[in-house]
Coordinates of N, CA and C in Angstrom, one line a residue:
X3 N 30.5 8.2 -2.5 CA 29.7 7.0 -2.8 C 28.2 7.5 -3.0
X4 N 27.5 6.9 -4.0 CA 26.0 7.0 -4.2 C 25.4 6.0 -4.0
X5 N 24.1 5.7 -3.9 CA 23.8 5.0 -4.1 C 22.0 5.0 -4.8
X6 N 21.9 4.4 -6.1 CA 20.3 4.3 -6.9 C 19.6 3.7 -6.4
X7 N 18.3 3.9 -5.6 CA 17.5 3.3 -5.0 C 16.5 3.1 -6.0
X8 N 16.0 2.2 -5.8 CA 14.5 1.5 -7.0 C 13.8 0.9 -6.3
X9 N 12.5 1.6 -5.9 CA 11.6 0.9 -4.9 C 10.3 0.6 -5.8
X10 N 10.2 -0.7 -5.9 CA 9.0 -1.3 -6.7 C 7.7 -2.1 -5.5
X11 N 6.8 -1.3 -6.0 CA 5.5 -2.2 -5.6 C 5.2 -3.2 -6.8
X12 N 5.1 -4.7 -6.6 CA 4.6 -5.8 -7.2 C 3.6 -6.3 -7.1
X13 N 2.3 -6.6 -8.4 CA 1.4 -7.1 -8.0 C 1.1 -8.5 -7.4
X14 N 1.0 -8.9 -6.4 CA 1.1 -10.3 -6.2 C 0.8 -11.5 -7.2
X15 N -0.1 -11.4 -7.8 CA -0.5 -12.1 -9.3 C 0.9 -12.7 -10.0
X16 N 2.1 -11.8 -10.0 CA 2.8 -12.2 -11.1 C 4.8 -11.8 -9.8
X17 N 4.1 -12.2 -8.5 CA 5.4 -11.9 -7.8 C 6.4 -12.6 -7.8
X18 N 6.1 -13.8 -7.8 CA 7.0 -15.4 -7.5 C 8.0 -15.2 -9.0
X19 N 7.3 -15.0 -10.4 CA 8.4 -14.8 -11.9 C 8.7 -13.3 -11.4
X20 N 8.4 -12.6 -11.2 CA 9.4 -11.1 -11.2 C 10.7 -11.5 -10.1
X21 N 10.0 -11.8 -8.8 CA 11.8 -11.7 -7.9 C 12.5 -13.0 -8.6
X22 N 12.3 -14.0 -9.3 CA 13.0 -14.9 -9.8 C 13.5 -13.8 -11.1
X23 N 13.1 -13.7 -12.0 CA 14.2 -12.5 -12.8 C 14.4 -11.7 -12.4
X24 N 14.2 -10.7 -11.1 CA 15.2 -9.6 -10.8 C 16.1 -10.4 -10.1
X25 N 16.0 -11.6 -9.2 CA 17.3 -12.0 -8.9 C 18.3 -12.6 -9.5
X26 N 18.0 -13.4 -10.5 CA 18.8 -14.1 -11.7 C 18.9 -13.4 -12.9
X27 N 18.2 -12.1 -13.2 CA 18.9 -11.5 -14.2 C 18.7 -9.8 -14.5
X28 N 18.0 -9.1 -14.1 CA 18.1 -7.9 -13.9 C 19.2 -7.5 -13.2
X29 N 18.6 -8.0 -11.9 CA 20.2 -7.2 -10.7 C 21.6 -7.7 -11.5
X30 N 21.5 -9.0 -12.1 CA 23.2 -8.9 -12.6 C 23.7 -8.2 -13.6
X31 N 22.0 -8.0 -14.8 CA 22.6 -7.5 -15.8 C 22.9 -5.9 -15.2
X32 N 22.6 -5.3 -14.3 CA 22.4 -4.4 -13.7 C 24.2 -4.0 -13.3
X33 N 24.6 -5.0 -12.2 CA 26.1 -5.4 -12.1 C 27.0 -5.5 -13.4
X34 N 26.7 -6.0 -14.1 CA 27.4 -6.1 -15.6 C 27.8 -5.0 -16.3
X35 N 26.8 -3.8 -15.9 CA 27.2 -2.6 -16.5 C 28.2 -2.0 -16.8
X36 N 29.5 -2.6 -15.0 CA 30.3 -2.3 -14.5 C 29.9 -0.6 -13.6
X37 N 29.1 -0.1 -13.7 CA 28.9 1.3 -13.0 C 28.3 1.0 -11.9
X38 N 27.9 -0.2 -11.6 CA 27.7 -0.6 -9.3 C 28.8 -1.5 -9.4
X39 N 28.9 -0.7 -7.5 CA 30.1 -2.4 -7.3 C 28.9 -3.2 -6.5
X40 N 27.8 -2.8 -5.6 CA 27.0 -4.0 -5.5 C 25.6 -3.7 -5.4
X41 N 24.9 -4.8 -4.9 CA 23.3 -4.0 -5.1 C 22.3 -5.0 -4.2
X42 N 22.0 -4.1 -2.7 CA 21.4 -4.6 -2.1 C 19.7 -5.1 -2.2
X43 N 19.0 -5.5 -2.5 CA 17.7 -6.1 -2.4 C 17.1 -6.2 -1.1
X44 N 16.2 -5.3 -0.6 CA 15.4 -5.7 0.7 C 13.7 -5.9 0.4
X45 N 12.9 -6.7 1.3 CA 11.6 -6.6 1.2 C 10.7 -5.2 1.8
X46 N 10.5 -4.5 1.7 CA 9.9 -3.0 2.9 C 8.7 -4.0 3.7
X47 N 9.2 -3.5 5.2 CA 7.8 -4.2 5.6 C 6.6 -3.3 6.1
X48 N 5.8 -2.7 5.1 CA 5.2 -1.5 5.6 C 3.7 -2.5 4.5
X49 N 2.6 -2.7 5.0 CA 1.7 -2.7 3.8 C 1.2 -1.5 3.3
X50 N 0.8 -1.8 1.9 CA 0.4 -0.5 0.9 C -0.8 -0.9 0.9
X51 N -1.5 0.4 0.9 CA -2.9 0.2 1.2 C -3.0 -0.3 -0.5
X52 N -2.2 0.3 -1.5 CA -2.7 -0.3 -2.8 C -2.5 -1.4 -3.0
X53 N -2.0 -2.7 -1.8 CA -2.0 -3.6 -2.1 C -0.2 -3.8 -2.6
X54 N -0.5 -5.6 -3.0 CA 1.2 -5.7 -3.6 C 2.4 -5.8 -2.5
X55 N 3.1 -6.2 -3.1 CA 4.6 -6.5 -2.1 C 5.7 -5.3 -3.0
X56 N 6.2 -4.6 -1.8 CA 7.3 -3.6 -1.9 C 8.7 -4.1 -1.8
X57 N 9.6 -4.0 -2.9 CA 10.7 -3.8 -2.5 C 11.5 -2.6 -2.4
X58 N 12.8 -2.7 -1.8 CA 13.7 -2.1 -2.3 C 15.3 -2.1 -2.3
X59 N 15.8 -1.5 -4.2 CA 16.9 -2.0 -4.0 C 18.0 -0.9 -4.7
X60 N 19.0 -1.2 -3.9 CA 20.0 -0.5 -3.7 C 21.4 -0.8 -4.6
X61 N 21.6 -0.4 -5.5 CA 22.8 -0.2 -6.2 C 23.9 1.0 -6.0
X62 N 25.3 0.6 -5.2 CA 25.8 1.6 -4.9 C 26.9 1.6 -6.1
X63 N 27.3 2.8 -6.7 CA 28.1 3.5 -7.1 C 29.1 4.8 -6.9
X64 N 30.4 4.8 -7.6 CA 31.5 5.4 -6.8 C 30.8 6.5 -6.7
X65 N 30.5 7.4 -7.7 CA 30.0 8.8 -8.0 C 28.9 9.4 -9.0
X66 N 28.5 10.3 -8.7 CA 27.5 11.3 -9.2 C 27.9 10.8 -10.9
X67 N 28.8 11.1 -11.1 CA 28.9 10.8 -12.6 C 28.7 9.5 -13.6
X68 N 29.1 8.6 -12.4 CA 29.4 7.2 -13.0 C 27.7 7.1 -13.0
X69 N 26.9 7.6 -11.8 CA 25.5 7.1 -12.2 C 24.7 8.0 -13.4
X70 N 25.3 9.1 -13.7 CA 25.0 9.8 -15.0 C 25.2 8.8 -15.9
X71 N 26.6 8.3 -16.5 CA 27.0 7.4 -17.3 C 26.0 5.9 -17.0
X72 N 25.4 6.0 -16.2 CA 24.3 4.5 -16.2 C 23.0 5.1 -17.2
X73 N 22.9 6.2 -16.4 CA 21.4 7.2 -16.8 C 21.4 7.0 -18.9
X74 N 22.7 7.3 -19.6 CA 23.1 7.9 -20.3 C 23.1 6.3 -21.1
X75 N 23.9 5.7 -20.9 CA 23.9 4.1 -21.4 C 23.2 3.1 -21.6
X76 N 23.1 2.8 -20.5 CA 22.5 1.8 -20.3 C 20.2 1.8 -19.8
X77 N 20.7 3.1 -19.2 CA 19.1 3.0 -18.2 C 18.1 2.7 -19.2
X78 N 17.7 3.2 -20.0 CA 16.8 2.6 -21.4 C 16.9 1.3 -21.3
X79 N 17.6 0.9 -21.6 CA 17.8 -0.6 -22.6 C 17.4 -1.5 -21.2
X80 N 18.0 -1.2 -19.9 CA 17.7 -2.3 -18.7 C 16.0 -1.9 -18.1
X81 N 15.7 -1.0 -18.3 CA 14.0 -0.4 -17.7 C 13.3 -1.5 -19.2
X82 N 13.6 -1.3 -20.4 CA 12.4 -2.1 -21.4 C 12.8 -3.8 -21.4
X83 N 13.7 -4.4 -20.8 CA 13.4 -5.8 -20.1 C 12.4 -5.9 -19.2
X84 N 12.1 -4.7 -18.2 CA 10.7 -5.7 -17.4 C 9.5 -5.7 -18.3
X85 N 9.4 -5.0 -19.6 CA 8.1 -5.0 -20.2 C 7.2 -5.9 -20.3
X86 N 8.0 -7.7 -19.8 CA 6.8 -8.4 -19.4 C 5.9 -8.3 -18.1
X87 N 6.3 -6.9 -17.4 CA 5.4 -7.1 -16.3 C 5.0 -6.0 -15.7
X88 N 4.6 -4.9 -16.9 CA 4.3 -3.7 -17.6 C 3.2 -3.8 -17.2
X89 N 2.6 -2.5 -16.4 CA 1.0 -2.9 -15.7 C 0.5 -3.6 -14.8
X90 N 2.0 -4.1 -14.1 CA 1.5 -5.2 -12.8 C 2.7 -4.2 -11.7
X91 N 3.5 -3.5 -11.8 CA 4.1 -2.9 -10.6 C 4.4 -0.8 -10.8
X92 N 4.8 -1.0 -10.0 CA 4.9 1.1 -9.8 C 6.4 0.7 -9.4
X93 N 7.1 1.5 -9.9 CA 8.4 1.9 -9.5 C 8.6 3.3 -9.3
X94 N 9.4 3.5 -8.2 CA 10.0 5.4 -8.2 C 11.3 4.6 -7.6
X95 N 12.1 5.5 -8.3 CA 13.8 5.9 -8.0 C 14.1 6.9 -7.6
X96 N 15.5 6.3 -6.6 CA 16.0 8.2 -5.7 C 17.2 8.0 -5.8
X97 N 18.4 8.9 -5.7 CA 19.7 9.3 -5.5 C 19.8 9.7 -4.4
X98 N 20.5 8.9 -3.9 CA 21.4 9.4 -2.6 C 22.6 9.5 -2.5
X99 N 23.0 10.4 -1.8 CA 24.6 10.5 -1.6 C 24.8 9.8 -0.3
X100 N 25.8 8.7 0.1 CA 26.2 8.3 1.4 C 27.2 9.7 2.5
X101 N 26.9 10.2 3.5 CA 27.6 11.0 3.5 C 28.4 10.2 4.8
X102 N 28.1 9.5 5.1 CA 29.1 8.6 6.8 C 28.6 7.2 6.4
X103 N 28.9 6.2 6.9 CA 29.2 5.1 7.1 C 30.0 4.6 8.0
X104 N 29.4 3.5 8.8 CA 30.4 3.5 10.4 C 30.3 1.5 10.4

């Protein structure tokens, strides 16, 4: 199991329309891919000194490959949807491998 982490800082200005479209339609189109079976959303509660509200979210997939096959297909086309809010947040992404779960 993997799982795609996407940790976005949001500028407060424009927060209330972003988590209303990453909740109603990013994360699904996201799910629709079929390459996650789910995709957790948390708030980080750490403040940034640059300001902005942090999230981060979690899309777990079976394998290493299936998330190549997102990278390969899809990742383009779903990253130029947020271009309405292009210059208002920072995102970095990580790969993780799950190695236990209890």
């Amino acid at each position: 199991m993997y799982i795609y982490n996407v940790t976005i800082n949001i500028d407060e200005s424009i927060h209330d329309e972003w988590l209303d479209w990453m909740k109603s339609k990013h994360i699904p189109a996201m799910l629709d891919t079929g390459k996650f079976k789910k995709a957790l959303m948390t708030r980080v509660q750490v403040e940034e000194e640059m300001g902005g509200i942090t999230y981060s979210v979690q899309y777990r997939t079976e394998s290493k490959e299936m998330l190549q096959k997102y990278y390969k297909e899809n990742a383009d086309t779903l990253r130029e949807q947020s271009k309405p809010f292009e210059g208002k947040f920072v995102a970095f992404r990580t790969e993780l491998e799950v190695i236990s779960e209890q």
